[in-house]
Amino acid sequence: MFQDFKKFIAKGNVMDLAVGVIIGAAFGAIVKSLTDEVIMPVIGAIFGGADFSNHFVLLSTPDGYTGALDDYAALKEAGAAMIGYGAFVTAIINFLILAFIVFLMVRYVNKLMESMEKKEEEAAPPPAGPSEIDLLTEIRDELKKRG
C-alpha cells in the first residue's frame, strides 16, 4: 500500500495540483487583504461607513444581552440573529476579483498556447508527398495500362 501511495504522489498531476492549491490559498489571502484593506474602505466611505463588513440588520438580540446594538462582533459573539449583508458583499467582491484574475490568467495561457502552436506549425516541414515526376510517372504508367 505504501508503494502505491508513493507512486500516486510521485505523479506529476498530483504535485501540480498540490502546488496550485498552495499558491491559490496564498493568492486568496492577498485578494482578501486587497478587498478588506483597500477596496472595502473606499466603498464604505462612499456608503457612509468606515468598515463595510460591519453593516448588518439586527433581527433579535439574545436574552440578557446588554452590549451595544451597533457592535457587529459583540452581537455575533453573543449569538444574535442578524443578517450580515456587509460581509456578504465583501465575499462577493472577493469572488469577483478572484474570478477576473483567473479569467485573465486563463486568457493569457490560451494566447500563449495558440502562439506556441502557430510556431510549431510554421516550423514543421510540409508533409512529404509525391513529386511532379512521381505523379507524371504514375499517369504515364496508368495510360500504358489502359491503352
Short mmCIF file of C-alpha atoms in Angstrom, two decimals:
data_model
loop_
_atom_site.label_atom_id
_atom_site.label_comp_id
_atom_site.label_asym_id
_atom_site.label_seq_id
_atom_site.Cartn_x
_atom_site.Cartn_y
_atom_site.Cartn_z
CA MET A 1 0.00 0.00 0.00
CA PHE A 2 2.86 2.39 0.80
CA GLN A 3 4.41 1.75 -2.65
CA ASP A 4 1.10 2.50 -4.38
CA PHE A 5 0.74 5.70 -2.36
CA LYS A 6 4.32 6.68 -3.26
CA LYS A 7 3.57 6.14 -6.98
CA PHE A 8 0.37 8.18 -6.67
CA ILE A 9 2.15 11.10 -5.02
CA ALA A 10 5.04 10.97 -7.48
CA LYS A 11 2.74 11.52 -10.47
CA GLY A 12 3.13 14.97 -11.99
CA ASN A 13 -0.57 15.82 -11.85
CA VAL A 14 -0.78 15.33 -8.10
CA MET A 15 2.24 17.52 -7.45
CA ASP A 16 0.95 20.19 -9.84
CA LEU A 17 -2.39 20.15 -8.07
CA ALA A 18 -0.73 20.49 -4.66
CA VAL A 19 1.34 23.45 -5.84
CA GLY A 20 -1.78 25.03 -7.35
CA VAL A 21 -3.75 24.65 -4.13
CA ILE A 22 -0.94 26.16 -2.04
CA ILE A 23 -0.44 29.09 -4.41
CA GLY A 24 -4.22 29.55 -4.68
CA ALA A 25 -4.55 29.77 -0.89
CA ALA A 26 -1.76 32.32 -0.69
CA PHE A 27 -3.26 34.28 -3.57
CA GLY A 28 -6.66 34.18 -1.87
CA ALA A 29 -5.11 35.79 1.20
CA ILE A 30 -3.67 38.56 -0.98
CA VAL A 31 -7.04 39.19 -2.64
CA LYS A 32 -8.80 39.16 0.76
CA SER A 33 -6.33 41.73 2.05
CA LEU A 34 -6.78 43.86 -1.07
CA THR A 35 -10.54 43.73 -0.66
CA ASP A 36 -10.62 44.26 3.12
CA GLU A 37 -7.87 46.87 3.35
CA VAL A 38 -8.18 48.82 0.10
CA ILE A 39 -11.44 48.34 -1.79
CA MET A 40 -13.99 47.96 1.02
CA PRO A 41 -12.88 51.08 2.96
CA VAL A 42 -13.45 53.12 -0.22
CA ILE A 43 -16.86 51.54 -0.72
CA GLY A 44 -17.57 52.08 2.98
CA ALA A 45 -16.66 55.76 2.71
CA ILE A 46 -18.97 56.14 -0.29
CA PHE A 47 -21.86 54.49 1.54
CA GLY A 48 -21.20 56.27 4.84
CA GLY A 49 -19.39 53.67 6.94
CA ALA A 50 -15.72 53.19 7.72
CA ASP A 51 -15.96 49.37 7.68
CA PHE A 52 -18.50 47.97 5.26
CA SER A 53 -18.17 44.41 6.60
CA ASN A 54 -19.86 45.61 9.84
CA HIS A 55 -23.09 46.53 8.09
CA PHE A 56 -25.91 44.30 9.25
CA VAL A 57 -29.59 44.09 10.02
CA LEU A 58 -30.33 43.06 13.61
CA LEU A 59 -33.28 40.68 13.79
CA SER A 60 -33.26 39.92 17.51
CA THR A 61 -30.92 40.07 20.47
CA PRO A 62 -30.30 37.16 22.81
CA ASP A 63 -31.87 37.25 26.26
CA GLY A 64 -29.70 39.09 28.74
CA TYR A 65 -27.57 40.92 26.16
CA THR A 66 -26.56 44.32 27.49
CA GLY A 67 -23.91 45.38 24.99
CA ALA A 68 -24.10 47.91 22.20
CA LEU A 69 -26.63 47.21 19.47
CA ASP A 70 -24.30 48.51 16.77
CA ASP A 71 -21.28 46.34 17.62
CA TYR A 72 -21.31 43.58 14.98
CA ALA A 73 -18.57 41.48 16.58
CA ALA A 74 -20.14 41.57 20.06
CA LEU A 75 -23.61 40.75 18.71
CA LYS A 76 -22.22 37.90 16.63
CA GLU A 77 -20.33 36.51 19.62
CA ALA A 78 -23.48 36.74 21.76
CA GLY A 79 -25.41 34.76 19.14
CA ALA A 80 -27.76 37.50 17.98
CA ALA A 81 -29.93 36.81 14.95
CA MET A 82 -28.79 39.19 12.24
CA ILE A 83 -28.24 39.48 8.52
CA GLY A 84 -24.62 40.47 7.87
CA TYR A 85 -25.05 41.87 4.37
CA GLY A 86 -21.77 43.80 4.54
CA ALA A 87 -19.74 40.60 5.00
CA PHE A 88 -21.74 39.04 2.16
CA VAL A 89 -20.99 41.96 -0.18
CA THR A 90 -17.32 41.70 0.78
CA ALA A 91 -17.33 37.98 -0.06
CA ILE A 92 -18.95 38.69 -3.44
CA ILE A 93 -16.34 41.34 -4.25
CA ASN A 94 -13.56 38.90 -3.24
CA PHE A 95 -15.07 36.31 -5.57
CA LEU A 96 -15.37 38.74 -8.47
CA ILE A 97 -11.76 39.86 -8.09
CA LEU A 98 -10.53 36.25 -7.97
CA ALA A 99 -12.72 35.25 -10.92
CA PHE A 100 -11.47 38.18 -13.00
CA ILE A 101 -7.83 37.41 -12.23
CA VAL A 102 -8.32 33.72 -13.03
CA PHE A 103 -10.03 34.77 -16.27
CA LEU A 104 -7.04 36.93 -17.20
CA MET A 105 -4.63 34.11 -16.37
CA VAL A 106 -6.56 31.55 -18.45
CA ARG A 107 -6.84 34.03 -21.31
CA TYR A 108 -3.09 34.67 -21.20
CA VAL A 109 -2.28 30.94 -21.10
CA ASN A 110 -4.63 30.27 -24.05
CA LYS A 111 -2.96 33.01 -26.10
CA LEU A 112 0.44 31.63 -25.15
CA MET A 113 -0.60 28.12 -26.19
CA GLU A 114 -2.01 29.39 -29.51
CA SER A 115 1.23 31.24 -30.15
CA MET A 116 3.26 28.13 -29.41
CA GLU A 117 1.05 26.01 -31.70
CA LYS A 118 1.45 28.53 -34.53
CA LYS A 119 5.22 28.46 -34.13
CA GLU A 120 5.19 24.65 -34.21
CA GLU A 121 3.03 24.67 -37.36
CA GLU A 122 5.34 27.17 -39.03
CA ALA A 123 8.43 25.21 -38.04
CA ALA A 124 7.03 21.86 -39.15
CA PRO A 125 8.10 20.83 -42.66
CA PRO A 126 5.33 20.42 -45.19
CA PRO A 127 4.07 16.88 -45.48
CA ALA A 128 6.09 14.81 -47.89
CA GLY A 129 4.13 13.90 -50.96
CA PRO A 130 4.91 12.61 -54.39
CA SER A 131 6.95 14.90 -56.59
CA GLU A 132 5.81 16.08 -60.02
CA ILE A 133 7.99 13.46 -61.63
CA ASP A 134 6.42 10.71 -59.50
CA LEU A 135 2.92 11.89 -60.45
CA LEU A 136 3.77 12.11 -64.15
CA THR A 137 5.32 8.65 -63.98
CA GLU A 138 2.14 7.25 -62.41
CA ILE A 139 -0.01 8.93 -65.07
CA ARG A 140 2.21 7.54 -67.85
CA ASP A 141 2.11 4.05 -66.39
CA GLU A 142 -1.72 4.20 -66.00
CA LEU A 143 -2.11 5.36 -69.60
CA LYS A 144 0.09 2.49 -70.78
CA LYS A 145 -2.10 0.00 -68.86
CA ARG A 146 -5.30 1.35 -70.46
CA GLY A 147 -4.12 1.81 -73.89
#
